XYZ file of N, CA and C in Angstrom:
612
model
N 0.840 -1.201 0.000
C 0.000 0.000 0.000
C 0.871 1.245 0.000
N 0.485 2.213 -0.794
C 1.176 3.511 -0.800
C 0.129 4.614 -0.727
N 0.387 5.562 0.141
C -0.540 6.677 0.307
C -0.116 7.854 -0.563
N -1.071 8.682 -0.905
C -0.767 9.866 -1.703
C -1.865 10.895 -1.580
N -1.694 11.973 -2.318
C -2.667 13.064 -2.312
C -3.486 13.081 -3.598
N -4.724 13.562 -3.471
C -5.573 13.881 -4.615
C -5.823 15.376 -4.586
N -5.774 16.006 -5.755
C -6.035 17.444 -5.841
C -6.946 17.724 -7.025
N -8.107 18.309 -6.719
C -9.061 18.684 -7.763
C -8.790 20.134 -8.147
N -8.051 20.298 -9.227
C -7.639 21.631 -9.671
C -8.842 22.473 -10.112
N -9.916 21.821 -10.499
C -11.097 22.559 -10.967
C -11.808 23.263 -9.806
N -11.537 22.821 -8.585
C -12.204 23.422 -7.420
C -11.362 24.472 -6.710
N -10.055 24.446 -6.908
C -9.164 25.324 -6.136
C -9.281 26.770 -6.608
N -9.472 27.678 -5.643
C -9.551 29.107 -5.967
C -8.339 29.868 -5.423
N -7.311 29.122 -4.981
C -6.076 29.762 -4.543
C -6.166 30.453 -3.202
N -7.079 30.041 -2.337
C -7.264 30.725 -1.045
C -6.116 30.456 -0.075
N -5.391 29.358 -0.275
C -4.226 28.979 0.533
C -4.569 28.582 1.968
N -5.814 28.208 2.200
C -6.179 27.698 3.525
C -5.380 26.432 3.845
N -5.082 25.624 2.840
C -4.302 24.403 3.033
C -2.889 24.743 3.517
N -2.300 25.731 2.896
C -0.951 26.174 3.229
C -0.885 26.702 4.659
N -1.865 27.511 5.013
C -1.915 28.102 6.354
C -2.168 27.022 7.412
N -3.071 26.099 7.110
C -3.381 25.031 8.065
C -2.159 24.166 8.330
N -1.384 23.902 7.288
C -0.159 23.098 7.437
C 0.853 23.820 8.325
N 1.071 25.094 8.046
C 2.030 25.863 8.857
C 1.599 25.916 10.316
N 0.304 26.109 10.526
C -0.222 26.217 11.878
C -0.136 24.884 12.623
N -0.534 23.822 11.967
C -0.556 22.506 12.617
C 0.854 22.076 13.040
N 1.845 22.324 12.167
C 3.201 21.867 12.440
C 4.076 22.954 13.049
N 3.480 24.126 13.290
C 4.203 25.252 13.905
C 5.499 25.534 13.144
N 5.379 25.671 11.840
C 6.553 25.855 10.989
C 7.066 27.286 11.091
N 8.376 27.453 11.091
C 8.950 28.799 11.184
C 8.786 29.574 9.870
N 9.042 30.857 9.935
C 8.973 31.703 8.747
C 9.951 31.164 7.693
N 9.466 31.056 6.473
C 10.307 30.578 5.377
C 10.211 29.092 5.117
N 9.616 28.339 6.029
C 9.441 26.901 5.838
C 7.974 26.630 5.531
N 7.729 26.068 4.353
C 6.346 25.780 3.942
C 6.298 24.392 3.330
N 5.659 23.487 4.019
C 5.548 22.125 3.517
C 4.493 22.031 2.417
N 3.508 22.915 2.456
C 2.507 22.972 1.372
C 2.485 24.382 0.826
N 2.470 24.491 -0.484
C 2.468 25.779 -1.171
C 1.432 25.753 -2.291
N 0.974 26.937 -2.672
C -0.017 27.035 -3.743
C 0.556 27.912 -4.854
N 0.742 27.322 -6.016
C 1.289 28.049 -7.162
C 0.158 28.604 -8.019
N 0.320 29.859 -8.436
C -0.634 30.476 -9.357
C 0.003 30.486 -10.738
N -0.570 29.748 -11.655
C -0.011 29.620 -13.001
C -0.938 30.320 -13.987
N -0.372 31.223 -14.771
C -1.209 32.050 -15.640
C -0.547 32.260 -16.989
N -1.354 32.536 -17.972
C -0.829 32.804 -19.307
C -1.955 33.185 -20.246
N -1.652 33.191 -21.524
C -2.677 33.525 -22.501
C -2.115 34.221 -23.708
N -3.012 34.699 -24.534
C -2.590 35.375 -25.760
C -3.794 35.998 -26.434
N -3.686 36.180 -27.725
C -4.756 36.806 -28.504
C -5.238 35.859 -29.594
N -6.539 35.913 -29.850
C -7.120 35.129 -30.944
C -7.419 36.076 -32.097
N -6.862 35.774 -33.248
C -7.000 36.620 -34.432
C -8.315 36.304 -35.148
N -9.167 37.318 -35.245
C -10.442 37.150 -35.956
C -10.437 37.920 -37.279
N -9.294 38.219 -37.786
C -9.205 38.987 -39.017
C -9.060 40.459 -38.713
N -10.184 41.143 -38.588
C -10.147 42.579 -38.318
C -10.042 42.878 -36.831
N -10.270 41.881 -36.001
C -10.244 42.099 -34.553
C -9.454 40.986 -33.851
N -9.091 41.271 -32.590
C -8.419 40.284 -31.747
C -9.177 40.200 -30.421
N -9.281 39.020 -29.893
C -9.890 38.861 -28.575
C -8.885 38.162 -27.660
N -8.874 38.528 -26.378
C -7.924 37.898 -25.458
C -8.353 36.491 -25.079
N -7.359 35.653 -24.880
C -7.611 34.283 -24.406
C -6.625 34.048 -23.272
N -7.076 34.294 -22.047
C -6.185 34.206 -20.897
C -6.678 33.132 -19.929
N -5.776 32.671 -19.087
C -6.149 31.634 -18.120
C -5.324 31.775 -16.854
N -5.844 31.275 -15.779
C -5.129 31.143 -14.509
C -5.672 29.920 -13.791
N -4.789 29.142 -13.247
C -5.231 28.054 -12.372
C -4.215 27.862 -11.261
N -4.635 27.189 -10.217
C -3.815 27.033 -9.015
C -3.431 25.569 -8.816
N -2.262 25.374 -8.229
C -1.819 24.026 -7.901
C -1.315 23.999 -6.467
N -2.008 23.258 -5.629
C -1.588 23.075 -4.243
C -0.641 21.886 -4.202
N 0.571 22.124 -3.688
C 1.562 21.052 -3.736
C 2.324 20.936 -2.417
N 2.634 19.693 -2.092
C 3.422 19.379 -0.896
C 4.341 18.225 -1.289
N 4.869 17.512 -0.324
C 5.621 16.311 -0.659
C 4.666 15.333 -1.326
N 5.111 14.730 -2.412
C 4.266 13.786 -3.142
C 4.568 12.334 -2.787
N 5.422 12.135 -1.788
C 5.731 10.791 -1.304
C 5.936 9.843 -2.492
N 6.906 10.240 -3.315
C 7.130 9.608 -4.616
C 7.449 8.111 -4.516
N 7.083 7.432 -5.575
C 7.415 6.011 -5.685
C 8.928 5.832 -5.834
N 9.564 6.807 -6.480
C 11.009 6.785 -6.678
C 11.605 8.068 -6.083
N 11.628 8.194 -4.763
C 12.022 9.457 -4.131
C 13.521 9.731 -4.227
N 13.886 10.732 -5.005
C 15.315 11.053 -5.159
C 15.888 11.615 -3.863
N 15.043 12.182 -3.022
C 15.521 12.702 -1.736
C 16.096 11.575 -0.887
N 15.477 10.409 -0.956
C 15.975 9.244 -0.213
C 17.296 8.760 -0.815
N 17.366 8.786 -2.130
C 18.561 8.281 -2.821
C 19.795 9.129 -2.546
N 19.619 10.442 -2.422
C 20.800 11.307 -2.274
C 21.182 11.551 -0.818
N 20.359 11.154 0.117
C 20.642 11.422 1.529
C 21.865 10.600 1.984
N 22.947 11.259 2.403
C 24.168 10.525 2.762
C 24.120 9.874 4.142
N 23.107 10.200 4.942
C 23.075 9.664 6.311
C 21.902 8.715 6.555
N 21.149 8.405 5.521
C 19.927 7.583 5.600
C 18.871 8.203 6.507
N 18.926 9.522 6.650
C 17.897 10.188 7.455
C 16.559 10.186 6.726
N 16.631 10.193 5.400
C 15.409 10.229 4.595
C 15.059 8.805 4.192
N 13.902 8.338 4.602
C 13.500 6.956 4.311
C 12.044 6.919 3.865
N 11.691 5.784 3.287
C 10.308 5.581 2.866
C 9.673 4.561 3.797
N 8.558 4.915 4.385
C 7.892 4.038 5.337
C 7.042 2.989 4.619
N 6.541 2.027 5.396
C 5.737 0.951 4.826
C 4.457 1.468 4.171
N 3.958 2.617 4.650
C 2.728 3.155 4.065
C 3.012 4.034 2.842
N 4.276 4.077 2.408
C 4.628 4.828 1.207
C 5.010 6.270 1.454
N 4.829 6.759 2.662
C 5.194 8.144 2.945
C 6.705 8.252 3.168
N 7.239 9.404 2.781
C 8.671 9.659 2.951
C 8.862 10.428 4.246
N 9.792 9.935 5.060
C 9.986 10.445 6.411
C 11.429 10.876 6.596
N 11.650 11.989 7.324
C 13.016 12.409 7.635
C 13.250 12.234 9.132
N 14.307 11.485 9.459
C 14.668 11.221 10.852
C 15.559 12.356 11.336
N 15.005 13.173 12.203
C 15.711 14.356 12.691
C 17.031 14.007 13.383
N 17.079 12.834 14.011
C 18.290 12.453 14.750
C 19.444 12.071 13.821
N 19.138 11.756 12.567
C 20.172 11.371 11.607
C 20.532 12.502 10.649
N 19.642 13.489 10.499
C 19.845 14.552 9.516
C 20.973 15.482 9.953
N 21.893 15.762 9.001
C 23.001 16.678 9.290
C 22.809 18.024 8.594
N 21.670 18.178 7.929
C 21.363 19.466 7.305
C 22.200 19.790 6.086
N 22.643 18.769 5.354
C 23.483 19.021 4.170
C 22.673 19.593 3.010
N 21.356 19.383 3.041
C 20.405 19.936 2.070
C 20.462 19.267 0.693
N 21.143 18.125 0.582
C 21.165 17.422 -0.709
C 19.744 17.072 -1.151
N 18.907 16.654 -0.215
C 17.536 16.260 -0.552
C 16.756 17.442 -1.127
N 16.993 18.610 -0.558
C 16.309 19.819 -1.021
C 16.682 20.128 -2.466
N 17.965 20.001 -2.768
C 18.430 20.304 -4.116
C 17.967 19.253 -5.122
N 17.844 18.012 -4.679
C 17.503 16.926 -5.594
C 16.007 16.854 -5.899
N 15.178 17.212 -4.947
C 13.737 17.052 -5.126
C 13.213 18.060 -6.156
N 12.594 17.596 -7.242
C 12.089 18.527 -8.259
C 10.859 19.307 -7.793
N 10.293 18.903 -6.658
C 9.125 19.592 -6.127
C 9.477 20.546 -4.976
N 10.750 20.542 -4.556
C 11.154 21.415 -3.457
C 10.481 21.055 -2.149
N 10.178 19.773 -1.976
C 9.416 19.366 -0.793
C 10.217 19.427 0.512
N 11.436 18.873 0.569
C 12.181 18.990 1.837
C 12.565 20.451 2.075
N 12.346 20.921 3.297
C 12.600 22.329 3.615
C 13.574 22.403 4.791
N 14.519 23.308 4.684
C 15.564 23.457 5.698
C 15.097 24.401 6.811
N 15.226 23.936 8.046
C 14.912 24.766 9.209
C 16.235 25.299 9.759
N 16.494 26.572 9.534
C 17.773 27.166 9.937
C 17.962 27.145 11.450
N 16.879 27.173 12.199
C 16.986 27.199 13.660
C 17.507 25.871 14.214
N 17.098 24.763 13.592
C 17.521 23.446 14.082
C 18.687 22.892 13.280
N 18.897 23.432 12.069
C 19.962 22.923 11.205
C 19.608 21.608 10.547
N 18.329 21.271 10.519
C 17.892 20.004 9.954
C 16.828 20.220 8.880
N 16.651 19.189 8.067
C 15.600 19.222 7.056
C 14.267 18.844 7.685
N 13.211 19.371 7.111
C 11.858 19.046 7.557
C 11.012 18.787 6.326
N 9.898 18.112 6.501
C 9.014 17.873 5.361
C 7.665 17.336 5.805
N 6.750 17.348 4.872
C 5.402 16.800 5.081
C 5.487 15.296 5.339
N 4.754 14.830 6.351
C 4.643 13.386 6.591
C 3.193 12.932 6.446
N 2.431 13.746 5.701
C 1.018 13.464 5.478
C 0.279 13.404 6.823
N 0.744 14.244 7.745
C 0.151 14.345 9.091
C -0.011 12.952 9.721
N 1.123 12.277 9.901
C 1.102 10.911 10.426
C 0.348 10.810 11.748
N 0.535 11.793 12.626
C -0.146 11.715 13.928
C -1.659 11.862 13.775
N -2.079 12.724 12.906
C -3.518 12.861 12.649
C -4.090 11.565 12.064
N -3.359 11.000 11.103
C -3.862 9.773 10.467
C -3.980 8.636 11.480
N -3.010 8.545 12.376
C -3.056 7.492 13.395
C -4.262 7.660 14.303
N -4.687 8.913 14.469
C -5.855 9.187 15.298
C -7.161 9.198 14.531
N -7.108 8.816 13.260
C -8.330 8.739 12.466
C -8.752 10.047 11.826
N -7.867 11.040 11.860
C -8.179 12.332 11.264
C -7.547 12.460 9.883
N -8.117 13.371 9.094
C -7.509 13.715 7.814
C -6.317 14.628 8.054
N -5.357 14.669 7.111
C -4.276 15.654 7.211
C -4.859 17.070 7.308
N -4.113 17.958 7.982
C -4.612 19.306 8.248
C -4.975 20.051 6.973
N -4.160 19.902 5.923
C -4.427 20.617 4.667
C -5.736 20.157 4.043
N -6.005 18.871 4.135
C -7.222 18.313 3.554
C -8.450 18.823 4.307
N -8.362 18.813 5.633
C -9.509 19.271 6.445
C -9.797 20.744 6.239
N -8.736 21.535 5.986
C -8.898 22.987 5.915
C -9.458 23.475 4.592
N -9.378 22.673 3.558
C -9.784 23.149 2.227
C -11.294 23.400 2.180
N -11.714 24.668 2.015
C -13.144 24.963 2.000
C -13.849 24.473 0.735
N -13.083 24.248 -0.323
C -13.679 23.806 -1.593
C -13.614 22.292 -1.755
N -13.041 21.620 -0.744
C -12.873 20.161 -0.801
C -12.105 19.747 -2.067
N -11.071 20.533 -2.352
C -10.241 20.239 -3.523
C -9.153 19.228 -3.205
N -8.852 19.046 -1.923
C -7.775 18.136 -1.524
C -8.324 16.856 -0.913
N -7.636 15.774 -1.190
C -7.985 14.496 -0.583
C -6.713 13.681 -0.405
N -6.849 12.527 0.200
C -5.702 11.653 0.380
C -6.220 10.224 0.498
N -5.322 9.273 0.378
C -5.720 7.874 0.509
C -4.744 6.973 -0.216
N -5.162 5.728 -0.397
C -4.331 4.782 -1.137
C -4.251 5.249 -2.585
N -3.040 5.373 -3.076
C -2.846 6.014 -4.371
C -3.511 5.226 -5.504
N -3.463 3.914 -5.453
C -4.073 3.141 -6.534
C -5.578 3.313 -6.538
N -6.147 3.443 -5.361
C -7.594 3.662 -5.273
C -7.944 5.050 -5.817
N -7.125 6.042 -5.472
C -7.368 7.401 -5.973
C -7.266 7.444 -7.497
N -6.279 6.741 -8.032
C -6.121 6.715 -9.496
C -7.304 6.016 -10.165
N -7.801 4.969 -9.532
C -8.941 4.246 -10.102
C -10.213 5.100 -10.056
N -10.338 5.902 -9.006
C -11.524 6.752 -8.869
C -11.514 7.931 -9.834
N -10.309 8.311 -10.295
C -10.176 9.484 -11.173
C -9.341 9.100 -12.392
N -9.913 8.338 -13.307
C -9.128 7.818 -14.440
C -8.593 8.896 -15.380
N -9.180 10.079 -15.402
C -8.691 11.139 -16.288
C -7.654 12.028 -15.642
N -7.273 11.693 -14.424
C -6.341 12.541 -13.686
C -4.904 12.075 -13.880
N -3.953 12.938 -13.483
C -2.536 12.608 -13.607
C -1.704 13.574 -12.790
N -0.416 13.594 -13.058
C 0.465 14.513 -12.323
C 1.356 15.308 -13.259
N 1.155 15.150 -14.573
C 1.993 15.841 -15.562
C 1.343 17.158 -15.974
N 1.293 18.089 -15.045
C 0.603 19.360 -15.273
C 1.507 20.512 -14.862
N 1.624 21.504 -15.715
C 2.375 22.710 -15.362
C 1.742 23.388 -14.151
N 2.554 23.920 -13.227
C 3.997 24.090 -13.322
C 4.797 22.956 -12.699
N 4.200 21.803 -12.528
C 4.923 20.679 -11.930
C 5.868 20.052 -12.957
N 6.956 19.441 -12.492
C 7.907 18.818 -13.418
C 7.375 17.518 -13.994
N 8.103 16.995 -14.968
C 7.776 15.708 -15.576
C 7.753 14.634 -14.477
N 6.625 13.955 -14.300
C 6.533 12.984 -13.195
C 7.244 11.659 -13.461
N 7.781 11.484 -14.642
C 8.397 10.189 -14.963
C 9.679 9.943 -14.160
N 10.274 11.001 -13.621
C 11.539 10.849 -12.896
C 11.327 10.251 -11.503
N 10.423 10.867 -10.741
C 10.246 10.418 -9.349
C 8.956 9.637 -9.134
N 8.082 9.640 -10.126
C 6.785 8.960 -10.042
C 6.029 9.352 -8.749
N 5.565 10.584 -8.695
C 4.881 11.076 -7.490
C 3.566 10.355 -7.235
N 3.279 10.152 -5.965
C 1.988 9.592 -5.574
C 1.002 10.742 -5.428
N 0.638 11.270 -6.568
C -0.200 12.454 -6.663
C -1.168 12.286 -7.823
N -2.425 12.592 -7.562
C -3.460 12.514 -8.597
C -4.111 13.881 -8.695
N -3.978 14.505 -9.862
C -4.562 15.827 -10.072
C -5.660 15.736 -11.123
N -6.861 16.163 -10.735
C -7.935 16.324 -11.716
C -7.721 17.692 -12.339
N -7.331 17.756 -13.630
C -6.849 19.016 -14.188
C -7.923 20.075 -14.435
N -7.488 21.319 -14.274
C -8.301 22.478 -14.628
C -8.554 22.434 -16.138
N -9.612 23.071 -16.593
C -9.935 23.040 -18.029
C -8.817 23.629 -18.885
N -8.037 24.559 -18.319
C -6.954 25.191 -19.072
C -5.580 24.643 -18.704
N -5.555 23.568 -17.945
C -4.266 23.024 -17.506
C -3.402 22.631 -18.702
N -2.101 22.913 -18.574
C -1.159 22.593 -19.634
C -0.231 21.475 -19.174
N 0.207 20.679 -20.111
C 1.053 19.536 -19.785
C 2.442 19.983 -19.350
N 3.021 19.248 -18.413
C 4.381 19.537 -17.949
C 5.356 19.560 -19.120
N 6.162 20.608 -19.155
C 7.171 20.719 -20.196
C 6.718 21.415 -21.449
N 5.418 21.666 -21.587
C 4.933 22.320 -22.807
C 4.059 23.522 -22.488
N 4.175 24.021 -21.285
C 3.348 25.152 -20.886
C 3.776 26.455 -21.533
N 2.803 27.326 -21.723
C 3.076 28.651 -22.293
C 2.895 29.746 -21.258
N 2.487 29.366 -20.053
C 2.255 30.353 -19.005
C 3.456 30.498 -18.093
N 3.216 31.117 -16.941
C 4.296 31.333 -15.984
C 3.703 31.343 -14.573
N 4.544 31.029 -13.601
C 4.127 31.098 -12.202
C 4.193 32.554 -11.754
N 3.082 33.065 -11.277
C 3.018 34.482 -10.931
C 3.474 34.776 -9.506
N 3.542 33.777 -8.669
C 3.884 34.021 -7.266
C 5.130 33.235 -6.842
N 6.167 33.289 -7.660
C 7.390 32.526 -7.367
C 7.980 32.905 -6.001
N 7.840 34.141 -5.618
C 8.383 34.581 -4.351
C 7.745 33.907 -3.147
N 6.548 33.374 -3.327
C 5.850 32.702 -2.234
C 6.206 31.227 -2.160
N 6.820 30.718 -3.204
C 7.053 29.272 -3.272
C 8.452 28.942 -2.784
């Protein structure tokens, strides 16, 4: 069994309640964000001969650790602090982490985050303590649009056959095989072929 996240991009309005709930639940310091919301926008003009009309789009992507099937963060960790648990979640052992930040540089999603106060890496564990107590992860519970979900990844994929993870601004999923299922926005563009740009890079 492997756990993962589901994200319904058609429902997300970019409110960032998920991001705030994660920071609050884990008491994360300034600059450390295990969940972030990217605003991706673009567009152009449609030529009608004598006139032009705008064709613009914006959609949001809520992203955290994707607890990848092939986690490069685990592969590059020189101290074995980063491991994959039996439930498929990727865990960082604070007692083994030396804060070298190799995992941060290797992860294409920027999921491992460095805590300067402790000198160690931190990351999403899919709210392991909440799950053990029968609760949903904090980000999932906080979403007012019910755009976020979680569960067994194969079940999520079966429930959403048109969904995937190859959506801009996320990287090509073939490298790490993220346990992430995204129901795409109507204007979503495929990873690697997008024409838009992330408008809030400073927040990510």
